[in-house]
PDB file of C-alpha atoms in Angstrom:
ATOM      1  CA  MET L  11     -24.803 -12.771 -44.814  1.00 87.00           C
ATOM      2  CA  SER L  12     -24.458 -14.760 -48.032  1.00 96.00           C
ATOM      3  CA  ILE L  13     -23.393 -18.401 -47.958  1.00 98.00           C
ATOM      4  CA  SER L  14     -21.982 -19.923 -51.153  1.00 98.00           C
ATOM      5  CA  PHE L  15     -21.253 -23.548 -51.943  1.00 98.00           C
ATOM      6  CA  GLU L  16     -21.099 -26.064 -54.756  1.00 98.00           C
ATOM      7  CA  THR L  17     -22.789 -29.441 -54.603  1.00 97.00           C
ATOM      8  CA  LEU L  18     -24.592 -31.956 -56.777  1.00 97.00           C
ATOM      9  CA  LEU L  19     -28.294 -31.940 -57.512  1.00 98.00           C
ATOM     10  CA  SER L  20     -29.513 -35.232 -56.091  1.00 97.00           C
ATOM     11  CA  GLN L  21     -32.794 -37.091 -55.903  1.00 97.00           C
ATOM     12  CA  ILE L  22     -34.570 -38.935 -53.114  1.00 97.00           C
ATOM     13  CA  GLU L  23     -37.722 -40.714 -54.177  1.00 94.00           C
ATOM     14  CA  SER L  24     -39.280 -38.291 -56.683  1.00 94.00           C
ATOM     15  CA  ARG L  25     -37.838 -35.123 -55.119  1.00 97.00           C
ATOM     16  CA  ASN L  26     -34.907 -33.220 -56.614  1.00 98.00           C
ATOM     17  CA  ILE L  27     -32.906 -31.853 -53.730  1.00 98.00           C
ATOM     18  CA  VAL L  28     -29.841 -29.858 -52.830  1.00 98.00           C
ATOM     19  CA  LYS L  29     -28.082 -30.865 -49.636  1.00 98.00           C
ATOM     20  CA  VAL L  30     -26.410 -27.922 -47.940  1.00 98.00           C
ATOM     21  CA  PRO L  31     -22.864 -28.829 -46.869  1.00 98.00           C
ATOM     22  CA  LEU L  32     -22.488 -28.952 -43.072  1.00 97.00           C
ATOM     23  CA  ALA L  33     -19.927 -26.118 -43.006  1.00 97.00           C
ATOM     24  CA  SER L  34     -22.360 -23.891 -44.912  1.00 98.00           C
ATOM     25  CA  SER L  35     -25.351 -24.949 -42.819  1.00 97.00           C
ATOM     26  CA  GLU L  36     -23.482 -24.126 -39.611  1.00 97.00           C
ATOM     27  CA  GLN L  37     -23.499 -20.462 -40.710  1.00 97.00           C
ATOM     28  CA  LEU L  38     -27.308 -20.372 -40.659  1.00 97.00           C
ATOM     29  CA  PRO L  39     -29.185 -18.850 -37.694  1.00 96.00           C
ATOM     30  CA  SER L  40     -30.972 -22.092 -36.752  1.00 96.00           C
ATOM     31  CA  ARG L  41     -30.641 -25.887 -36.830  1.00 96.00           C
ATOM     32  CA  GLY L  42     -34.405 -25.887 -37.498  1.00 96.00           C
ATOM     33  CA  MET L  43     -36.211 -24.728 -40.615  1.00 97.00           C
ATOM     34  CA  VAL L  44     -34.816 -21.558 -42.180  1.00 98.00           C
ATOM     35  CA  MET L  45     -36.298 -19.528 -45.025  1.00 98.00           C
ATOM     36  CA  ILE L  46     -33.816 -18.459 -47.656  1.00 98.00           C
ATOM     37  CA  LYS L  47     -33.484 -16.395 -50.758  1.00 98.00           C
ATOM     38  CA  GLY L  48     -30.845 -17.635 -53.112  1.00 97.00           C
ATOM     39  CA  VAL L  49     -29.333 -18.047 -56.507  1.00 98.00           C
ATOM     40  CA  MET L  50     -28.671 -21.422 -58.118  1.00 98.00           C
ATOM     41  CA  ASN L  51     -26.641 -21.382 -61.323  1.00 96.00           C
ATOM     42  CA  ASP L  52     -27.498 -17.671 -61.743  1.00 96.00           C
ATOM     43  CA  VAL L  53     -31.276 -18.175 -61.267  1.00 98.00           C
ATOM     44  CA  ALA L  54     -32.952 -16.546 -58.245  1.00 98.00           C
ATOM     45  CA  PHE L  55     -35.276 -18.555 -55.994  1.00 97.00           C
ATOM     46  CA  ALA L  56     -36.749 -18.595 -52.489  1.00 97.00           C
ATOM     47  CA  ALA L  57     -37.267 -21.767 -50.466  1.00 97.00           C
ATOM     48  CA  PRO L  58     -37.605 -23.270 -47.019  1.00 98.00           C
ATOM     49  CA  LEU L  59     -34.516 -25.132 -45.834  1.00 98.00           C
ATOM     50  CA  GLU L  60     -35.607 -28.314 -44.105  1.00 98.00           C
ATOM     51  CA  PRO L  61     -33.278 -29.751 -41.436  1.00 98.00           C
ATOM     52  CA  ASP L  62     -31.709 -33.083 -42.380  1.00 98.00           C
ATOM     53  CA  GLY L  63     -31.682 -34.450 -38.820  1.00 97.00           C
ATOM     54  CA  LYS L  64     -27.872 -34.618 -38.904  1.00 97.00           C
ATOM     55  CA  GLY L  65     -27.070 -30.965 -38.194  1.00 96.00           C
ATOM     56  CA  SER L  66     -27.388 -29.650 -41.728  1.00 98.00           C
ATOM     57  CA  HIS L  67     -30.179 -28.650 -44.118  1.00 98.00           C
ATOM     58  CA  TRP L  68     -31.552 -29.381 -47.580  1.00 98.00           C
ATOM     59  CA  PHE L  69     -34.093 -27.899 -49.958  1.00 98.00           C
ATOM     60  CA  GLU L  70     -36.304 -29.237 -52.686  1.00 98.00           C
ATOM     61  CA  VAL L  71     -35.577 -27.973 -56.177  1.00 98.00           C
ATOM     62  CA  SER L  72     -38.778 -27.458 -58.160  1.00 96.00           C
ATOM     63  CA  ASP L  73     -39.138 -28.758 -61.689  1.00 96.00           C
ATOM     64  CA  LYS L  74     -39.282 -25.123 -62.837  1.00 96.00           C
ATOM     65  CA  LEU L  75     -35.965 -24.278 -61.137  1.00 97.00           C
ATOM     66  CA  CYS L  76     -34.375 -27.418 -62.647  1.00 96.00           C
ATOM     67  CA  LYS L  77     -35.598 -26.319 -66.070  1.00 97.00           C
ATOM     68  CA  ASP L  78     -34.549 -22.667 -65.588  1.00 97.00           C
ATOM     69  CA  THR L  79     -31.048 -23.695 -64.463  1.00 96.00           C
ATOM     70  CA  ALA L  80     -30.791 -26.468 -67.078  1.00 95.00           C
ATOM     71  CA  VAL L  81     -29.515 -28.872 -64.431  1.00 96.00           C
ATOM     72  CA  THR L  82     -30.347 -32.532 -63.970  1.00 96.00           C
ATOM     73  CA  VAL L  83     -29.778 -35.010 -61.165  1.00 97.00           C
ATOM     74  CA  GLY L  84     -26.088 -35.755 -60.662  1.00 97.00           C
ATOM     75  CA  GLN L  85     -24.885 -32.469 -62.109  1.00 97.00           C
ATOM     76  CA  PRO L  86     -23.011 -29.860 -60.063  1.00 97.00           C
ATOM     77  CA  VAL L  87     -24.793 -26.691 -58.994  1.00 97.00           C
ATOM     78  CA  SER L  88     -23.418 -23.427 -57.684  1.00 98.00           C
ATOM     79  CA  VAL L  89     -25.598 -22.051 -54.877  1.00 98.00           C
ATOM     80  CA  THR L  90     -25.599 -18.831 -52.890  1.00 98.00           C
ATOM     81  CA  ILE L  91     -28.173 -18.534 -50.108  1.00 98.00           C
ATOM     82  CA  GLU L  92     -29.106 -15.924 -47.559  1.00 98.00           C
ATOM     83  CA  PRO L  93     -31.481 -16.359 -44.611  1.00 98.00           C
ATOM     84  CA  THR L  94     -34.584 -14.175 -44.771  1.00 97.00           C
ATOM     85  CA  ASP L  95     -37.314 -13.226 -42.324  1.00 96.00           C
ATOM     86  CA  GLU L  96     -39.849 -13.373 -45.177  1.00 96.00           C
ATOM     87  CA  TRP L  97     -41.512 -16.740 -44.585  1.00 97.00           C
ATOM     88  CA  ILE L  98     -43.176 -18.456 -47.539  1.00 96.00           C
ATOM     89  CA  GLU L  99     -46.743 -19.575 -46.856  1.00 97.00           C
ATOM     90  CA  PRO L 100     -46.801 -23.375 -46.486  1.00 97.00           C
ATOM     91  CA  GLU L 101     -49.058 -25.560 -48.610  1.00 96.00           C
ATOM     92  CA  ILE L 102     -51.444 -27.139 -46.125  1.00 97.00           C
ATOM     93  CA  PRO L 103     -52.602 -30.669 -46.974  1.00 97.00           C
ATOM     94  CA  GLU L 104     -56.313 -31.108 -47.525  1.00 97.00           C
ATOM     95  CA  ASP L 105     -56.917 -33.304 -44.449  1.00 97.00           C
ATOM     96  CA  ILE L 106     -55.449 -30.663 -42.142  1.00 98.00           C
ATOM     97  CA  MET L 107     -57.313 -27.751 -43.718  1.00 97.00           C
ATOM     98  CA  GLU L 108     -60.591 -29.694 -43.695  1.00 98.00           C
ATOM     99  CA  ALA L 109     -60.190 -30.311 -39.959  1.00 98.00           C
ATOM    100  CA  PHE L 110     -59.532 -26.610 -39.313  1.00 97.00           C
ATOM    101  CA  VAL L 111     -62.559 -25.585 -41.385  1.00 97.00           C
ATOM    102  CA  LYS L 112     -64.812 -28.188 -39.721  1.00 97.00           C
ATOM    103  CA  ALA L 113     -63.661 -27.005 -36.271  1.00 97.00           C
ATOM    104  CA  GLY L 114     -64.242 -23.333 -37.186  1.00 97.00           C
ATOM    105  CA  LEU L 115     -60.572 -22.475 -36.695  1.00 97.00           C
ATOM    106  CA  ILE L 116     -59.753 -20.584 -39.886  1.00 96.00           C
ATOM    107  CA  ASN L 117     -59.641 -17.224 -38.091  1.00 96.00           C
ATOM    108  CA  GLN L 118     -57.287 -18.626 -35.435  1.00 96.00           C
ATOM    109  CA  TRP L 119     -55.155 -20.273 -38.128  1.00 97.00           C
ATOM    110  CA  ASN L 120     -54.901 -17.046 -40.120  1.00 96.00           C
ATOM    111  CA  ALA L 121     -54.116 -15.041 -36.954  1.00 96.00           C
ATOM    112  CA  ILE L 122     -50.899 -16.945 -36.190  1.00 97.00           C
ATOM    113  CA  THR L 123     -47.651 -16.155 -37.992  1.00 97.00           C
ATOM    114  CA  ILE L 124     -46.560 -17.969 -41.125  1.00 97.00           C
ATOM    115  CA  LYS L 125     -43.629 -19.354 -39.134  1.00 96.00           C
ATOM    116  CA  ALA L 126     -46.066 -20.778 -36.565  1.00 97.00           C
ATOM    117  CA  ARG L 127     -48.137 -22.329 -39.366  1.00 97.00           C
ATOM    118  CA  TRP L 128     -44.953 -24.034 -40.601  1.00 97.00           C
ATOM    119  CA  GLU L 129     -44.321 -25.393 -37.095  1.00 97.00           C
ATOM    120  CA  TRP L 130     -47.821 -26.874 -36.876  1.00 97.00           C
ATOM    121  CA  LEU L 131     -47.484 -28.391 -40.357  1.00 98.00           C
ATOM    122  CA  ARG L 132     -44.037 -29.847 -39.645  1.00 97.00           C
ATOM    123  CA  TRP L 133     -45.230 -31.374 -36.349  1.00 97.00           C
ATOM    124  CA  ILE L 134     -48.310 -32.949 -37.938  1.00 97.00           C
ATOM    125  CA  ARG L 135     -46.530 -34.321 -41.007  1.00 96.00           C
ATOM    126  CA  SER L 136     -43.529 -35.752 -39.145  1.00 96.00           C
ATOM    127  CA  THR L 137     -45.148 -39.182 -38.822  1.00 95.00           C
ATOM    128  CA  LYS L 138     -45.906 -41.876 -41.391  1.00 94.00           C
ATOM    129  CA  ASN L 139     -48.481 -43.444 -39.077  1.00 96.00           C
ATOM    130  CA  GLN L 140     -51.930 -42.252 -40.209  1.00 97.00           C
ATOM    131  CA  ALA L 141     -53.496 -42.787 -36.765  1.00 98.00           C
ATOM    132  CA  THR L 142     -50.803 -40.586 -35.206  1.00 97.00           C
ATOM    133  CA  ARG L 143     -51.300 -37.973 -37.920  1.00 97.00           C
ATOM    134  CA  HIS L 144     -55.070 -37.860 -37.252  1.00 98.00           C
ATOM    135  CA  LYS L 145     -54.399 -37.590 -33.512  1.00 97.00           C
ATOM    136  CA  ARG L 146     -51.994 -34.689 -34.116  1.00 97.00           C
ATOM    137  CA  ILE L 147     -54.560 -32.913 -36.279  1.00 98.00           C
ATOM    138  CA  ASP L 148     -57.124 -33.294 -33.462  1.00 98.00           C
ATOM    139  CA  ILE L 149     -54.595 -32.013 -30.908  1.00 97.00           C
ATOM    140  CA  ALA L 150     -53.738 -29.064 -33.160  1.00 97.00           C
ATOM    141  CA  CYS L 151     -57.432 -28.197 -33.432  1.00 98.00           C
ATOM    142  CA  SER L 152     -57.830 -28.395 -29.654  1.00 97.00           C
ATOM    143  CA  LYS L 153     -54.737 -26.288 -28.976  1.00 96.00           C
ATOM    144  CA  LEU L 154     -55.612 -23.675 -31.592  1.00 97.00           C
ATOM    145  CA  HIS L 155     -59.127 -23.481 -30.123  1.00 96.00           C
ATOM    146  CA  LYS L 156     -57.559 -22.783 -26.686  1.00 96.00           C
ATOM    147  CA  GLY L 157     -55.391 -20.054 -28.215  1.00 95.00           C
ATOM    148  CA  ASP L 158     -52.065 -21.888 -28.436  1.00 96.00           C
ATOM    149  CA  LYS L 159     -49.947 -20.508 -31.241  1.00 95.00           C
ATOM    150  CA  ARG L 160     -47.362 -23.296 -31.586  1.00 94.00           C
ATOM    151  CA  PRO L 161     -47.065 -27.033 -30.974  1.00 93.00           C
ATOM    152  CA  CYS L 162     -45.342 -28.107 -27.775  1.00 85.00           C
ATOM    153  CA  CYS L 163     -42.317 -30.336 -27.372  1.00 84.00           C
ATOM    154  CA  PHE L 164     -41.338 -30.644 -31.026  1.00 85.00           C
ATOM    155  CA  ASP L 165     -37.741 -31.288 -32.144  1.00 92.00           C
ATOM    156  CA  SER L 166     -37.482 -28.740 -34.934  1.00 94.00           C
ATOM    157  CA  THR L 167     -34.033 -30.011 -35.993  1.00 96.00           C
ATOM    158  CA  ARG L 168     -35.486 -33.204 -37.490  1.00 97.00           C
ATOM    159  CA  CYS L 169     -36.568 -33.727 -41.099  1.00 97.00           C
ATOM    160  CA  THR L 170     -40.376 -33.839 -41.200  1.00 97.00           C
ATOM    161  CA  ILE L 171     -40.946 -34.993 -44.766  1.00 96.00           C
ATOM    162  CA  THR L 172     -41.432 -38.702 -44.251  1.00 96.00           C
ATOM    163  CA  ASP L 173     -41.047 -39.845 -47.869  1.00 95.00           C
ATOM    164  CA  VAL L 174     -37.392 -38.713 -47.822  1.00 97.00           C
ATOM    165  CA  SER L 175     -36.486 -39.489 -44.218  1.00 97.00           C
ATOM    166  CA  LYS L 176     -36.689 -42.062 -41.475  1.00 96.00           C
ATOM    167  CA  SER L 177     -36.974 -41.150 -37.786  1.00 95.00           C
ATOM    168  CA  GLY L 178     -36.365 -37.509 -38.711  1.00 96.00           C
ATOM    169  CA  VAL L 179     -33.106 -38.147 -40.611  1.00 97.00           C
ATOM    170  CA  LEU L 180     -32.811 -37.500 -44.338  1.00 97.00           C
ATOM    171  CA  PHE L 181     -32.004 -40.593 -46.411  1.00 96.00           C
ATOM    172  CA  ASP L 182     -28.474 -40.700 -47.812  1.00 90.00           C
TER     173      ASP L 182
END
């Protein structure tokens, strides 16, 4: 199922982003994170779609994709996306990975699915409060040690990148 739309490349803080129109997002299989393959201005890419906390999604456009598509902030882009089951490995921040290494959890971490790793990452990073983040890392270590594969009680429909959102909702 391909979903096509036109929108503007926008920027929040230092991130170039594409907001998926609500009508297009509603065609996706989940209100939570969705992996996609797509084409933007005739250039292929793959990306995670992050929920915007308002029922839709958005994705970050890398500097390379901006360059390859010759598009800048404020310009229109033509996008076609398709959900995929091929999850992209998340980049794990150093503080999280250090805690997993120190706790001897690398085998457990590598044994869970990439999608589960995304869920742990999204849960941990969904707070700006450093004390809460450290507590979540400790809880993740404890749960992974016990064999848990996913975090509990996490609203996956919220935006978890705190420099572009507040209370799980993407800035306008």
